[in-house]
Amino acid sequence: MVPAESQGAEVAGILERHPRRPGELLAILLDLQESYHYLPRAALKEVAQYLAVPESRVYSVATFYKALTLKPRGERVIRTCLGTACHLRGSPAVLERLEEVLGIKPGETTPDGRFTLETVNCLGACALAPVVVIGDDTYGQMTPDKVEKLLREL
Ligand code: FES
């Protein structure tokens, strides 16, 4: 996670890349999300001031889009599919192993900020069930042992 003092500088850098127009709000939030993996509250305040829009508006956009989150996230998000096809082929056991190895439950982030664990209800890759997505990479036919090995290699 980014230390508070460098956070200010980085937010300013992101803001400078965007014209001061309310229409830039979503683009700015997406940039912040990409840098921090979530939207720090202090940054949202700065965005509101920069664009001269009410903070409530910034929050409503920040909470509307699924790609944006106010909760701190790890550098890599691990999404385990619990949809029907994956469930039938053993994804609950894969998830259980992930929880054991990472020491966290779905919706949580490891204390070192490396990983966030999430569950989803179908990743659209049912033929590869059970599926786990780590960052932008999709891994199919996962087993508890395979997923543990994969994690240790990251
Ligand atoms: S049910 Fe898991 S990818 Fe569709």
Short mmCIF file of C-alpha atoms and ligand atoms in Angstrom, two decimals:
data_model
loop_
_atom_site.label_atom_id
_atom_site.label_comp_id
_atom_site.label_asym_id
_atom_site.label_seq_id
_atom_site.Cartn_x
_atom_site.Cartn_y
_atom_site.Cartn_z
CA MET A 1 0.00 0.00 0.00
CA VAL A 2 1.13 3.55 -0.69
CA PRO A 3 2.41 5.63 2.25
CA ALA A 4 0.26 8.68 3.04
CA GLU A 5 2.87 11.27 2.09
CA SER A 6 3.50 9.91 -1.40
CA GLN A 7 -0.23 9.43 -1.88
CA GLY A 8 -0.82 13.20 -1.98
CA ALA A 9 1.77 13.69 -4.70
CA GLU A 10 0.39 10.85 -6.76
CA VAL A 11 -3.20 12.06 -6.53
CA ALA A 12 -2.08 15.51 -7.65
CA GLY A 13 -0.27 13.92 -10.58
CA ILE A 14 -3.40 12.05 -11.63
CA LEU A 15 -5.56 15.16 -11.31
CA GLU A 16 -3.17 17.20 -13.43
CA ARG A 17 -3.63 14.80 -16.31
CA HIS A 18 -7.33 15.67 -16.48
CA PRO A 19 -9.05 18.94 -17.39
CA ARG A 20 -11.02 20.52 -14.55
CA ARG A 21 -14.39 19.47 -15.93
CA PRO A 22 -17.09 17.58 -13.99
CA GLY A 23 -17.34 15.24 -16.99
CA GLU A 24 -13.85 13.96 -16.12
CA LEU A 25 -15.03 12.51 -12.82
CA LEU A 26 -15.31 8.88 -13.88
CA ALA A 27 -12.03 8.96 -15.83
CA ILE A 28 -10.22 10.34 -12.76
CA LEU A 29 -11.73 7.72 -10.48
CA LEU A 30 -10.68 4.95 -12.87
CA ASP A 31 -7.12 6.30 -12.87
CA LEU A 32 -7.07 6.43 -9.08
CA GLN A 33 -8.43 2.91 -8.89
CA GLU A 34 -5.69 1.71 -11.21
CA SER A 35 -2.95 3.32 -9.10
CA TYR A 36 -4.19 2.36 -5.65
CA HIS A 37 -6.38 -0.67 -6.43
CA TYR A 38 -9.12 1.15 -4.51
CA LEU A 39 -10.31 4.70 -3.92
CA PRO A 40 -8.78 6.25 -0.81
CA ARG A 41 -11.23 8.58 0.93
CA ALA A 42 -8.72 11.43 1.14
CA ALA A 43 -8.26 11.23 -2.62
CA LEU A 44 -12.02 11.50 -3.19
CA LYS A 45 -12.06 14.73 -1.22
CA GLU A 46 -9.31 16.11 -3.44
CA VAL A 47 -11.19 15.06 -6.57
CA ALA A 48 -14.31 16.91 -5.37
CA GLN A 49 -12.27 20.06 -4.72
CA TYR A 50 -10.44 19.82 -8.03
CA LEU A 51 -13.59 19.48 -10.09
CA ALA A 52 -15.63 21.78 -7.81
CA VAL A 53 -18.37 19.18 -7.46
CA PRO A 54 -20.04 18.07 -4.21
CA GLU A 55 -18.34 15.16 -2.41
CA SER A 56 -21.69 13.37 -2.42
CA ARG A 57 -21.54 13.26 -6.22
CA VAL A 58 -18.04 11.80 -6.18
CA TYR A 59 -19.21 9.13 -3.73
CA SER A 60 -22.27 8.25 -5.73
CA VAL A 61 -20.17 7.63 -8.85
CA ALA A 62 -17.52 5.79 -6.79
CA THR A 63 -20.11 3.41 -5.38
CA PHE A 64 -22.14 2.95 -8.57
CA TYR A 65 -19.56 1.29 -10.77
CA LYS A 66 -18.50 -2.25 -10.04
CA ALA A 67 -14.97 -1.59 -11.25
CA LEU A 68 -14.52 0.94 -8.45
CA THR A 69 -14.18 0.16 -4.78
CA LEU A 70 -13.74 2.16 -1.58
CA LYS A 71 -12.28 -0.81 0.23
CA PRO A 72 -8.51 -1.28 0.12
CA ARG A 73 -7.56 -4.01 -2.31
CA GLY A 74 -4.40 -5.96 -2.77
CA GLU A 75 -2.01 -5.65 -5.69
CA ARG A 76 -3.63 -8.73 -7.15
CA VAL A 77 -7.28 -9.68 -6.89
CA ILE A 78 -7.97 -13.42 -6.83
CA ARG A 79 -11.46 -14.30 -7.98
CA THR A 80 -12.73 -17.80 -7.42
CA CYS A 81 -15.78 -18.87 -9.34
CA LEU A 82 -18.57 -20.47 -7.34
CA GLY A 83 -21.02 -20.64 -10.25
CA THR A 84 -22.82 -23.91 -10.92
CA ALA A 85 -20.31 -25.48 -13.33
CA CYS A 86 -17.35 -24.58 -11.12
CA HIS A 87 -19.16 -25.58 -7.94
CA LEU A 88 -19.97 -29.01 -9.35
CA ARG A 89 -16.35 -29.54 -10.29
CA GLY A 90 -14.95 -28.68 -6.91
CA SER A 91 -14.48 -24.92 -6.59
CA PRO A 92 -15.50 -24.85 -2.88
CA ALA A 93 -12.42 -26.95 -2.06
CA VAL A 94 -10.26 -24.65 -4.20
CA LEU A 95 -11.61 -21.64 -2.32
CA GLU A 96 -11.01 -23.34 0.99
CA ARG A 97 -7.35 -23.91 0.12
CA LEU A 98 -6.98 -20.30 -0.97
CA GLU A 99 -8.44 -19.15 2.34
CA GLU A 100 -6.02 -21.41 4.22
CA VAL A 101 -2.92 -20.36 2.32
CA LEU A 102 -3.74 -16.65 2.30
CA GLY A 103 -5.22 -16.59 5.79
CA ILE A 104 -8.18 -14.47 4.68
CA LYS A 105 -11.86 -14.87 3.77
CA PRO A 106 -13.55 -13.63 0.58
CA GLY A 107 -13.82 -9.85 0.60
CA GLU A 108 -10.60 -9.49 2.60
CA THR A 109 -7.06 -8.40 1.73
CA THR A 110 -3.86 -9.93 3.09
CA PRO A 111 -2.13 -7.71 5.68
CA ASP A 112 0.86 -7.23 3.35
CA GLY A 113 -1.50 -5.82 0.70
CA ARG A 114 -0.52 -8.39 -1.93
CA PHE A 115 -3.79 -10.22 -2.44
CA THR A 116 -7.52 -9.66 -2.19
CA LEU A 117 -9.78 -12.68 -2.31
CA GLU A 118 -13.20 -12.52 -3.97
CA THR A 119 -15.83 -14.94 -5.17
CA VAL A 120 -17.94 -14.60 -8.32
CA ASN A 121 -20.87 -16.49 -9.76
CA CYS A 122 -19.59 -17.21 -13.26
CA LEU A 123 -16.61 -15.93 -15.16
CA GLY A 124 -17.97 -17.01 -18.52
CA ALA A 125 -15.39 -19.76 -18.86
CA CYS A 126 -17.46 -22.69 -17.61
CA ALA A 127 -15.75 -25.17 -19.97
CA LEU A 128 -12.58 -24.63 -17.92
CA ALA A 129 -14.31 -25.18 -14.56
CA PRO A 130 -13.28 -24.77 -11.84
CA VAL A 131 -11.88 -21.39 -12.73
CA VAL A 132 -9.75 -18.95 -10.74
CA VAL A 133 -8.73 -15.53 -12.08
CA ILE A 134 -5.65 -13.88 -10.63
CA GLY A 135 -5.23 -10.31 -11.80
CA ASP A 136 -5.83 -10.51 -15.55
CA ASP A 137 -4.92 -14.18 -15.90
CA THR A 138 -7.46 -17.00 -16.02
CA TYR A 139 -6.59 -20.45 -14.70
CA GLY A 140 -8.84 -23.40 -15.48
CA GLN A 141 -9.27 -26.90 -14.12
CA MET A 142 -8.04 -25.82 -10.73
CA THR A 143 -7.60 -28.18 -7.82
CA PRO A 144 -6.65 -27.23 -4.27
CA ASP A 145 -3.06 -28.43 -4.88
CA LYS A 146 -2.73 -26.66 -8.22
CA VAL A 147 -3.99 -23.37 -6.85
CA GLU A 148 -1.65 -23.54 -3.87
CA LYS A 149 1.32 -24.19 -6.16
CA LEU A 150 0.27 -21.30 -8.37
CA LEU A 151 0.07 -18.95 -5.39
CA ARG A 152 3.50 -19.91 -4.17
CA GLU A 153 4.95 -19.15 -7.58
CA LEU A 154 3.55 -15.62 -7.72
S1 FES B 1 -19.57 -21.27 -13.51
FE1 FES B 1 -17.50 -20.84 -13.23
S2 FES B 1 -16.93 -19.94 -15.10
FE2 FES B 1 -19.02 -20.30 -15.32
#
